[in-house]
Amino acid sequence: MSDITITGLTKRFDDVTAVDDIDLEVENGEFLVLVGPSGCGKSTTLRMIAGLEDITSGDLHIGDRRVNDLEPKERSIAMVFQNYALYPHMTGAENMKFGMKSVSDYTSAEIDERVREAAEILDIEELLGRRPSELSGGERQRVAIGRAIVREPDVFLLDEPLSNLDAKLRVQMRAELLQLHRELDATTLYVTHDQTEAMTLGDRVAVLNDGEIEQVDPPQLLYDYPATRFVAEFIGSPAMNILPVELVSDDTDVSVRHEQFELPLPNADSFTAQPKSAFFGIRPEDISLARNVPGDVPTFEAEVTVTEPLGESLLIHCQVGDDEIHVKAAARSSIDPGDRLELGVDEERLHVFDGTGEAIYHSSPRGHASSDAVPTQPEP
Ligand SMILES: Nc1ncnc2c1ncn2[C@@H]1O[C@H](COP(=O)(O)OP(=O)(O)O)[C@@H](O)[C@H]1O
Ligand SMILES: [Mg+2]
């Protein structure tokens, strides 16, 4: 096992800067997820680490070794691809051991034994004799993961390995990957565009936007304390509501003033800057119908445009002046388009971003957890 240390990593293709000066450290044994929208540079980053793409500038260390100029097979990594990349004319077992001779000192008998062990871990013993065309998508993905395990790499690199599976299988494979990670305890860098996958799998999650890392944090901290508006809107579904506001302050208090309402902000001393115009952020689940909230909470009015029953909740689309917001209400709430609602906010879950997108305020100040704390994954 080894950690991965990335400093100033950059990749330029002609006029495109696909990866722009990123720093990232994946700790020994950590499961780190790199998440971001399509085209933001995730695969390019992974391919540079694997040695499949030249590095334009920056340094890449795996353990103590600088590996920038090492061949892929000298880096002690194994990569799993979205499209599985299995050889169609080979059986599962042949795919798993292909090329092993060149990356290890194992004898043929030892390699066979390792294939058997990996197949047992993944519960695919009965698939070893079949070719990829005789396997389902999920089975192919298991064989591809088996091929990575057989290599006993220091580092696993996975590029959207579940994207081609149907939703139910994806949830099942997610749980299996977590279990596998607990068994193998290997340093893992996992790439996905899916924020749910990122939140559920990562010890920590790095959010990549347009070739740059916006934030690296454990999932809950990313959700509760987004460092930028981009992270706030990318992590969480439905996305955080963002409304243009003015910041109004007197001696001790600060409020956000929208064209339709004004809300006081608690803990105003936690502001890091106070520009006049800013963006107010609140998640759909942190807004509730004022009639359901005991006590005296600050409220504002909104008009319902559309309601979407999600089964476990009711998603309400509302208009507040010129802006649209989403509110998550209890399932079976009797609310219809055209209704005017009085809405209350959870005062511990308010966020403000400046015009450049930086977070300048969270109503619950972020505790002692620092961005480089690596929590241990709780046992299920
Ligand atoms: N071989 C290449 N030649 C030119 N541009 C590329 C190449 N590979 C990727 N890119 C560009 O680099 C950017 C990042 O691509 P990629 O790393 O594949 O994104 P992601 O995996 O996050 O979807 C995109 O704009 C893509 O078009
Ligand atoms: Mg990709």
Tab-separated table of C-alpha atoms and ligand atoms in Angstrom:
chain	number	residue	atom	x	y	z
A	1	MET	CA	0.000	0.000	0.000
A	2	SER	CA	1.061	3.552	-0.673
A	3	ASP	CA	-0.246	7.045	-0.585
A	4	ILE	CA	-0.522	9.198	-3.699
A	5	THR	CA	0.796	12.742	-3.650
A	6	ILE	CA	-0.087	15.039	-6.520
A	7	THR	CA	1.430	18.520	-6.759
A	8	GLY	CA	0.761	21.093	-9.434
A	9	LEU	CA	-0.489	18.417	-11.814
A	10	THR	CA	-1.378	19.915	-15.194
A	11	LYS	CA	-2.402	18.477	-18.557
A	12	ARG	CA	-2.736	20.528	-21.714
A	13	PHE	CA	-4.030	19.157	-25.014
A	14	ASP	CA	-3.151	21.775	-27.665
A	15	ASP	CA	-5.426	24.656	-26.614
A	16	VAL	CA	-7.403	22.817	-23.904
A	17	THR	CA	-6.168	22.768	-20.296
A	18	ALA	CA	-7.878	19.586	-19.137
A	19	VAL	CA	-6.253	19.500	-15.681
A	20	ASP	CA	-5.118	22.794	-14.221
A	21	ASP	CA	-2.488	22.763	-11.480
A	22	ILE	CA	-4.142	20.419	-9.007
A	23	ASP	CA	-2.797	19.384	-5.614
A	24	LEU	CA	-4.238	16.276	-4.005
A	25	GLU	CA	-3.138	13.733	-1.460
A	26	VAL	CA	-4.713	10.308	-1.166
A	27	GLU	CA	-3.733	8.824	2.165
A	28	ASN	CA	-2.525	5.304	2.650
A	29	GLY	CA	-5.571	2.999	2.627
A	30	GLU	CA	-8.002	5.826	1.954
A	31	PHE	CA	-10.955	5.648	-0.451
A	32	LEU	CA	-10.949	9.037	-2.148
A	33	VAL	CA	-13.589	9.932	-4.735
A	34	LEU	CA	-12.903	12.470	-7.458
A	35	VAL	CA	-16.263	13.830	-8.602
A	36	GLY	CA	-17.279	16.442	-11.152
A	37	PRO	CA	-19.372	16.991	-14.272
A	38	SER	CA	-18.544	15.424	-17.608
A	39	GLY	CA	-15.448	16.943	-19.220
A	40	CYS	CA	-13.985	18.435	-16.033
A	41	GLY	CA	-10.760	16.404	-16.272
A	42	LYS	CA	-11.421	13.350	-14.084
A	43	SER	CA	-10.327	10.665	-16.540
A	44	THR	CA	-7.318	12.699	-17.644
A	45	THR	CA	-6.195	12.965	-14.006
A	46	LEU	CA	-6.589	9.229	-13.469
A	47	ARG	CA	-4.838	8.398	-16.740
A	48	MET	CA	-1.868	10.556	-15.770
A	49	ILE	CA	-1.615	8.710	-12.449
A	50	ALA	CA	-1.839	5.377	-14.263
A	51	GLY	CA	0.828	6.420	-16.760
A	52	LEU	CA	-1.496	6.232	-19.764
A	53	GLU	CA	-1.196	9.967	-20.441
A	54	ASP	CA	1.932	12.150	-20.337
A	55	ILE	CA	2.069	14.780	-17.610
A	56	THR	CA	2.449	18.342	-18.944
A	57	SER	CA	3.777	19.636	-15.627
A	58	GLY	CA	3.687	18.842	-11.924
A	59	ASP	CA	4.832	15.981	-9.729
A	60	LEU	CA	3.316	12.629	-9.015
A	61	HIS	CA	4.472	10.430	-6.148
A	62	ILE	CA	3.184	6.974	-5.242
A	63	GLY	CA	4.637	6.199	-1.830
A	64	ASP	CA	8.136	7.653	-1.801
A	65	ARG	CA	8.715	7.206	-5.517
A	66	ARG	CA	8.330	9.967	-8.062
A	67	VAL	CA	6.595	8.078	-10.842
A	68	ASN	CA	6.179	10.794	-13.517
A	69	ASP	CA	8.500	8.996	-15.898
A	70	LEU	CA	7.802	5.378	-14.973
A	71	GLU	CA	5.989	2.997	-17.292
A	72	PRO	CA	2.437	2.052	-16.186
A	73	LYS	CA	3.526	-1.449	-15.189
A	74	GLU	CA	6.291	-0.042	-12.965
A	75	ARG	CA	3.874	2.078	-10.912
A	76	SER	CA	2.163	-0.671	-8.893
A	77	ILE	CA	-1.305	0.508	-9.847
A	78	ALA	CA	-4.305	-1.312	-11.255
A	79	MET	CA	-7.028	0.486	-13.150
A	80	VAL	CA	-10.671	-0.448	-13.698
A	81	PHE	CA	-12.377	1.227	-16.655
A	82	GLN	CA	-16.001	2.169	-17.284
A	83	ASN	CA	-16.200	-0.072	-20.359
A	84	TYR	CA	-14.420	-2.933	-18.499
A	85	ALA	CA	-11.756	-3.279	-21.253
A	86	LEU	CA	-11.861	-7.084	-21.224
A	87	TYR	CA	-10.428	-9.088	-24.119
A	88	PRO	CA	-13.435	-10.613	-25.895
A	89	HIS	CA	-11.640	-13.779	-27.046
A	90	MET	CA	-10.387	-14.663	-23.547
A	91	THR	CA	-12.222	-16.310	-20.663
A	92	GLY	CA	-12.693	-14.530	-17.348
A	93	ALA	CA	-9.689	-16.329	-15.853
A	94	GLU	CA	-7.502	-15.559	-18.877
A	95	ASN	CA	-8.507	-11.910	-18.710
A	96	MET	CA	-7.679	-11.771	-15.016
A	97	LYS	CA	-4.191	-13.210	-15.415
A	98	PHE	CA	-3.309	-11.605	-18.739
A	99	GLY	CA	-0.026	-9.703	-18.527
A	100	MET	CA	0.546	-10.771	-14.901
A	101	LYS	CA	3.904	-12.341	-15.765
A	102	SER	CA	5.248	-8.961	-16.772
A	103	VAL	CA	4.202	-7.142	-13.582
A	104	SER	CA	5.055	-9.786	-10.964
A	105	ASP	CA	7.520	-12.535	-10.090
A	106	TYR	CA	4.743	-15.063	-9.574
A	107	THR	CA	4.943	-18.528	-11.115
A	108	SER	CA	2.019	-19.734	-13.245
A	109	ALA	CA	0.761	-21.840	-10.344
A	110	GLU	CA	0.866	-18.855	-8.007
A	111	ILE	CA	-0.969	-16.698	-10.517
A	112	ASP	CA	-3.672	-19.365	-10.863
A	113	GLU	CA	-3.971	-19.423	-7.080
A	114	ARG	CA	-4.344	-15.626	-6.948
A	115	VAL	CA	-7.033	-15.723	-9.637
A	116	ARG	CA	-8.876	-18.343	-7.615
A	117	GLU	CA	-8.638	-16.228	-4.460
A	118	ALA	CA	-9.823	-13.069	-6.208
A	119	ALA	CA	-12.700	-14.992	-7.782
A	120	GLU	CA	-13.696	-16.238	-4.343
A	121	ILE	CA	-13.665	-12.719	-2.877
A	122	LEU	CA	-15.867	-11.494	-5.737
A	123	ASP	CA	-18.013	-14.626	-5.841
A	124	ILE	CA	-17.340	-15.223	-9.523
A	125	GLU	CA	-15.733	-18.694	-9.427
A	126	GLU	CA	-18.340	-20.092	-11.786
A	127	LEU	CA	-17.718	-17.312	-14.323
A	128	LEU	CA	-13.997	-17.928	-14.778
A	129	GLY	CA	-14.477	-20.183	-17.823
A	130	ARG	CA	-16.821	-17.815	-19.679
A	131	ARG	CA	-15.975	-15.202	-22.271
A	132	PRO	CA	-17.181	-11.584	-21.833
A	133	SER	CA	-19.985	-12.110	-24.388
A	134	GLU	CA	-21.377	-14.786	-22.055
A	135	LEU	CA	-21.435	-12.411	-19.051
A	136	SER	CA	-23.902	-9.716	-17.955
A	137	GLY	CA	-22.690	-6.133	-17.415
A	138	GLY	CA	-22.402	-6.635	-13.671
A	139	GLU	CA	-20.498	-9.900	-14.141
A	140	ARG	CA	-18.088	-8.274	-16.584
A	141	GLN	CA	-17.453	-5.513	-14.101
A	142	ARG	CA	-16.679	-8.104	-11.417
A	143	VAL	CA	-14.167	-9.801	-13.701
A	144	ALA	CA	-12.567	-6.419	-14.448
A	145	ILE	CA	-12.292	-5.709	-10.707
A	146	GLY	CA	-10.913	-9.230	-10.234
A	147	ARG	CA	-8.222	-8.480	-12.774
A	148	ALA	CA	-7.232	-5.444	-10.694
A	149	ILE	CA	-7.205	-7.405	-7.404
A	150	VAL	CA	-5.015	-10.202	-8.795
A	151	ARG	CA	-2.262	-7.661	-9.379
A	152	GLU	CA	-2.095	-6.763	-5.670
A	153	PRO	CA	-1.393	-3.155	-6.574
A	154	ASP	CA	-0.406	-0.463	-4.094
A	155	VAL	CA	-3.094	1.735	-5.595
A	156	PHE	CA	-6.476	1.073	-7.222
A	157	LEU	CA	-7.712	3.547	-9.824
A	158	LEU	CA	-11.356	3.233	-10.895
A	159	ASP	CA	-12.886	5.345	-13.663
A	160	GLU	CA	-16.715	5.388	-13.468
A	161	PRO	CA	-16.797	1.596	-12.993
A	162	LEU	CA	-20.555	1.490	-12.295
A	163	SER	CA	-21.830	3.890	-14.947
A	164	ASN	CA	-22.892	1.175	-17.370
A	165	LEU	CA	-24.947	-0.750	-14.817
A	166	ASP	CA	-28.641	-0.338	-14.136
A	167	ALA	CA	-29.706	1.582	-11.022
A	168	LYS	CA	-30.411	-1.425	-8.823
A	169	LEU	CA	-27.149	-3.165	-9.646
A	170	ARG	CA	-25.293	0.098	-9.083
A	171	VAL	CA	-26.556	0.311	-5.521
A	172	GLN	CA	-25.584	-3.330	-4.914
A	173	MET	CA	-22.106	-2.914	-6.452
A	174	ARG	CA	-21.572	0.230	-4.376
A	175	ALA	CA	-22.032	-1.774	-1.194
A	176	GLU	CA	-19.778	-4.523	-2.545
A	177	LEU	CA	-17.028	-2.061	-3.404
A	178	LEU	CA	-17.133	-0.683	0.135
A	179	GLN	CA	-16.907	-4.163	1.578
A	180	LEU	CA	-14.067	-5.027	-0.778
A	181	HIS	CA	-12.237	-1.881	0.253
A	182	ARG	CA	-12.563	-2.847	3.898
A	183	GLU	CA	-11.135	-6.294	3.131
A	184	LEU	CA	-8.235	-5.149	0.975
A	185	ASP	CA	-7.578	-1.834	2.718
A	186	ALA	CA	-5.896	-0.540	-0.432
A	187	THR	CA	-5.414	3.083	-1.395
A	188	THR	CA	-8.199	3.817	-3.865
A	189	LEU	CA	-8.899	6.751	-6.159
A	190	TYR	CA	-12.384	6.469	-7.622
A	191	VAL	CA	-13.735	8.733	-10.347
A	192	THR	CA	-17.433	9.437	-10.934
A	193	HIS	CA	-19.765	12.161	-12.204
A	194	ASP	CA	-22.452	10.914	-9.799
A	195	GLN	CA	-22.624	12.877	-6.552
A	196	THR	CA	-24.591	10.111	-4.777
A	197	GLU	CA	-21.823	7.626	-5.551
A	198	ALA	CA	-19.266	10.134	-4.316
A	199	MET	CA	-21.140	10.766	-1.067
A	200	THR	CA	-21.757	7.091	-0.311
A	201	LEU	CA	-18.315	5.709	-1.217
A	202	GLY	CA	-15.750	8.311	-0.262
A	203	ASP	CA	-13.817	8.609	2.981
A	204	ARG	CA	-13.209	11.993	1.412
A	205	VAL	CA	-14.485	13.552	-1.779
A	206	ALA	CA	-12.582	15.910	-4.083
A	207	VAL	CA	-14.813	18.086	-6.271
A	208	LEU	CA	-13.304	18.913	-9.660
A	209	ASN	CA	-14.660	21.733	-11.819
A	210	ASP	CA	-13.166	22.729	-15.143
A	211	GLY	CA	-9.796	21.159	-14.374
A	212	GLU	CA	-9.515	22.633	-10.877
A	213	ILE	CA	-10.214	21.200	-7.435
A	214	GLU	CA	-12.825	23.264	-5.573
A	215	GLN	CA	-12.888	21.372	-2.266
A	216	VAL	CA	-11.658	18.161	-0.624
A	217	ASP	CA	-13.558	17.005	2.435
A	218	PRO	CA	-15.401	14.095	4.043
A	219	PRO	CA	-18.883	13.784	2.493
A	220	GLN	CA	-20.913	15.286	5.317
A	221	LEU	CA	-18.639	18.310	5.642
A	222	LEU	CA	-18.810	18.849	1.894
A	223	TYR	CA	-22.585	18.839	2.179
A	224	ASP	CA	-22.793	21.037	5.271
A	225	TYR	CA	-19.982	23.459	4.462
A	226	PRO	CA	-19.613	23.832	0.715
A	227	ALA	CA	-16.586	26.052	0.091
A	228	THR	CA	-18.011	27.379	-3.167
A	229	ARG	CA	-21.312	27.880	-4.903
A	230	PHE	CA	-20.312	25.237	-7.447
A	231	VAL	CA	-19.880	22.602	-4.716
A	232	ALA	CA	-23.104	23.743	-3.053
A	233	GLU	CA	-25.080	23.209	-6.250
A	234	PHE	CA	-23.276	20.043	-7.410
A	235	ILE	CA	-23.482	18.052	-4.169
A	236	GLY	CA	-27.022	17.238	-3.060
A	237	SER	CA	-30.164	16.518	-5.059
A	238	PRO	CA	-32.334	18.449	-5.659
A	239	ALA	CA	-29.681	21.151	-5.686
A	240	MET	CA	-29.301	23.915	-3.113
A	241	ASN	CA	-31.468	26.973	-3.836
A	242	ILE	CA	-29.406	30.054	-4.665
A	243	LEU	CA	-31.016	33.516	-4.561
A	244	PRO	CA	-29.495	36.914	-5.348
A	245	VAL	CA	-29.579	39.122	-2.245
A	246	GLU	CA	-28.131	42.229	-0.673
A	247	LEU	CA	-26.332	42.018	2.633
A	248	VAL	CA	-27.693	44.590	5.041
A	249	SER	CA	-25.931	45.188	8.339
A	250	ASP	CA	-26.355	47.377	11.358
A	251	ASP	CA	-24.086	47.404	14.436
A	252	THR	CA	-24.353	43.751	15.341
A	253	ASP	CA	-26.691	42.040	12.925
A	254	VAL	CA	-26.607	41.076	9.280
A	255	SER	CA	-29.612	40.217	7.137
A	256	VAL	CA	-30.064	39.009	3.599
A	257	ARG	CA	-32.468	41.212	1.678
A	258	HIS	CA	-34.195	39.700	-1.335
A	259	GLU	CA	-36.717	41.620	-3.436
A	260	GLN	CA	-39.453	39.609	-1.655
A	261	PHE	CA	-38.159	39.142	1.888
A	262	GLU	CA	-35.547	39.937	4.475
A	263	LEU	CA	-34.061	37.288	6.782
A	264	PRO	CA	-31.744	37.889	9.731
A	265	LEU	CA	-28.630	35.715	9.797
A	266	PRO	CA	-27.482	34.175	13.093
A	267	ASN	CA	-23.785	34.201	14.073
A	268	ALA	CA	-23.103	37.164	11.823
A	269	ASP	CA	-19.571	37.389	13.207
A	270	SER	CA	-18.689	34.299	11.190
A	271	PHE	CA	-18.753	36.309	7.955
A	272	THR	CA	-15.366	36.308	6.269
A	273	ALA	CA	-16.312	39.277	4.041
A	274	GLN	CA	-19.434	41.375	3.510
A	275	PRO	CA	-19.871	42.569	-0.041
A	276	LYS	CA	-23.110	44.470	-0.764
A	277	SER	CA	-24.500	41.963	-3.224
A	278	ALA	CA	-24.225	38.269	-2.624
A	279	PHE	CA	-26.031	34.954	-3.064
A	280	PHE	CA	-28.100	33.314	-0.371
A	281	GLY	CA	-28.050	29.500	-0.318
A	282	ILE	CA	-30.507	27.120	1.336
A	283	ARG	CA	-31.195	23.456	0.617
A	284	PRO	CA	-34.736	22.296	-0.285
A	285	GLU	CA	-34.870	20.113	2.844
A	286	ASP	CA	-33.918	23.036	5.085
A	287	ILE	CA	-37.069	24.970	4.175
A	288	SER	CA	-40.354	23.998	5.745
A	289	LEU	CA	-43.948	25.114	5.818
A	290	ALA	CA	-44.129	27.723	8.580
A	291	ARG	CA	-47.370	26.196	9.882
A	292	ASN	CA	-45.410	23.015	10.733
A	293	VAL	CA	-42.677	24.783	12.661
A	294	PRO	CA	-43.212	25.410	16.362
A	295	GLY	CA	-42.232	28.791	17.745
A	296	ASP	CA	-41.279	32.007	16.072
A	297	VAL	CA	-39.158	31.492	12.977
A	298	PRO	CA	-38.316	33.998	10.259
A	299	THR	CA	-40.511	33.322	7.247
A	300	PHE	CA	-41.067	34.393	3.660
A	301	GLU	CA	-43.804	33.868	1.101
A	302	ALA	CA	-43.730	31.860	-2.101
A	303	GLU	CA	-46.221	30.771	-4.744
A	304	VAL	CA	-46.440	27.114	-5.737
A	305	THR	CA	-45.954	26.450	-9.456
A	306	VAL	CA	-45.515	22.653	-9.648
A	307	THR	CA	-45.578	19.765	-7.187
A	308	GLU	CA	-43.714	16.498	-7.687
A	309	PRO	CA	-44.540	13.571	-5.391
A	310	LEU	CA	-41.256	11.700	-4.860
A	311	GLY	CA	-42.867	8.998	-2.753
A	312	GLU	CA	-40.912	9.594	0.447
A	313	SER	CA	-41.369	13.378	0.148
A	314	LEU	CA	-43.099	16.043	-1.900
A	315	LEU	CA	-40.920	18.341	-3.985
A	316	ILE	CA	-42.535	21.758	-4.382
A	317	HIS	CA	-41.422	24.216	-7.058
A	318	CYS	CA	-42.177	27.777	-5.972
A	319	GLN	CA	-41.764	31.248	-7.325
A	320	VAL	CA	-40.316	33.918	-5.035
A	321	GLY	CA	-40.469	37.122	-7.023
A	322	ASP	CA	-38.438	36.422	-10.167
A	323	ASP	CA	-36.628	33.461	-8.639
A	324	GLU	CA	-37.526	29.807	-8.512
A	325	ILE	CA	-36.909	27.715	-5.407
A	326	HIS	CA	-37.446	24.090	-4.505
A	327	VAL	CA	-38.835	22.976	-1.173
A	328	LYS	CA	-38.919	19.429	0.153
A	329	ALA	CA	-42.080	18.865	2.182
A	330	ALA	CA	-43.549	15.828	3.890
A	331	ALA	CA	-45.075	13.242	1.571
A	332	ARG	CA	-48.835	13.598	1.064
A	333	SER	CA	-48.843	17.284	2.077
A	334	SER	CA	-51.939	18.778	0.494
A	335	ILE	CA	-50.393	21.522	-1.579
A	336	ASP	CA	-51.409	22.543	-5.074
A	337	PRO	CA	-50.146	24.834	-7.825
A	338	GLY	CA	-51.345	28.379	-7.165
A	339	ASP	CA	-51.178	28.037	-3.356
A	340	ARG	CA	-49.331	30.743	-1.476
A	341	LEU	CA	-47.047	29.281	1.177
A	342	GLU	CA	-45.453	30.800	4.201
A	343	LEU	CA	-42.023	29.201	4.435
A	344	GLY	CA	-39.629	28.965	7.351
A	345	VAL	CA	-35.903	28.254	7.149
A	346	ASP	CA	-33.653	26.142	9.337
A	347	GLU	CA	-31.476	28.858	10.807
A	348	GLU	CA	-28.585	26.469	11.302
A	349	ARG	CA	-28.373	25.705	7.594
A	350	LEU	CA	-27.987	29.059	5.861
A	351	HIS	CA	-25.167	29.884	3.449
A	352	VAL	CA	-23.948	32.994	1.675
A	353	PHE	CA	-21.637	33.137	-1.360
A	354	ASP	CA	-19.939	36.181	-2.836
A	355	GLY	CA	-20.093	37.189	-6.487
A	356	THR	CA	-17.059	35.042	-7.354
A	357	GLY	CA	-18.760	31.962	-5.866
A	358	GLU	CA	-16.687	31.708	-2.665
A	359	ALA	CA	-18.618	30.815	0.488
A	360	ILE	CA	-18.361	33.752	2.897
A	361	TYR	CA	-20.779	32.532	5.571
A	362	HIS	CA	-22.328	29.353	6.996
A	363	SER	CA	-24.797	29.886	9.836
A	364	SER	CA	-23.342	26.964	11.835
A	365	PRO	CA	-19.673	27.703	12.079
A	366	ARG	CA	-17.590	24.805	10.879
A	367	GLY	CA	-16.148	23.015	13.943
A	368	HIS	CA	-12.647	21.811	14.473
A	369	ALA	CA	-12.742	19.376	11.587
A	370	SER	CA	-10.111	20.502	9.139
A	371	SER	CA	-10.131	19.810	5.443
A	372	ASP	CA	-7.297	17.320	5.780
A	373	ALA	CA	-8.864	15.263	8.526
A	374	VAL	CA	-9.416	11.694	7.374
A	375	PRO	CA	-12.256	10.122	9.338
A	376	THR	CA	-12.431	6.382	9.597
A	377	GLN	CA	-15.389	4.860	7.831
A	378	PRO	CA	-17.986	3.734	10.378
A	379	GLU	CA	-18.712	0.009	10.473
A	380	PRO	CA	-22.096	-0.813	8.899
B	1	LIG	N1	-6.830	13.081	-26.114
B	1	LIG	C1	-7.412	14.282	-25.980
B	1	LIG	N2	-7.196	15.277	-26.871
B	1	LIG	C2	-7.756	16.502	-26.720
B	1	LIG	N3	-8.580	16.834	-25.700
B	1	LIG	C3	-8.845	15.881	-24.796
B	1	LIG	C4	-8.285	14.567	-24.870
B	1	LIG	N4	-8.725	13.851	-23.803
B	1	LIG	C5	-9.533	14.677	-23.100
B	1	LIG	N5	-9.596	15.899	-23.692
B	1	LIG	C6	-10.358	17.057	-23.179
B	1	LIG	O1	-9.981	17.290	-21.841
B	1	LIG	C7	-11.110	17.645	-21.054
B	1	LIG	C8	-11.263	16.686	-19.889
B	1	LIG	O2	-11.591	15.404	-20.376
B	1	LIG	P1	-11.786	14.153	-19.418
B	1	LIG	O3	-10.609	14.056	-18.509
B	1	LIG	O4	-12.061	12.971	-20.278
B	1	LIG	O5	-13.077	14.566	-18.599
B	1	LIG	P2	-14.028	13.691	-17.631
B	1	LIG	O6	-13.406	12.350	-17.459
B	1	LIG	O7	-14.107	14.491	-16.379
B	1	LIG	O8	-15.349	13.628	-18.321
B	1	LIG	C9	-12.285	17.678	-22.013
B	1	LIG	O9	-12.476	18.998	-22.435
B	1	LIG	C10	-11.843	16.789	-23.129
B	1	LIG	O10	-12.462	17.165	-24.335
B	2	MG	MG	-14.187	10.430	-17.912
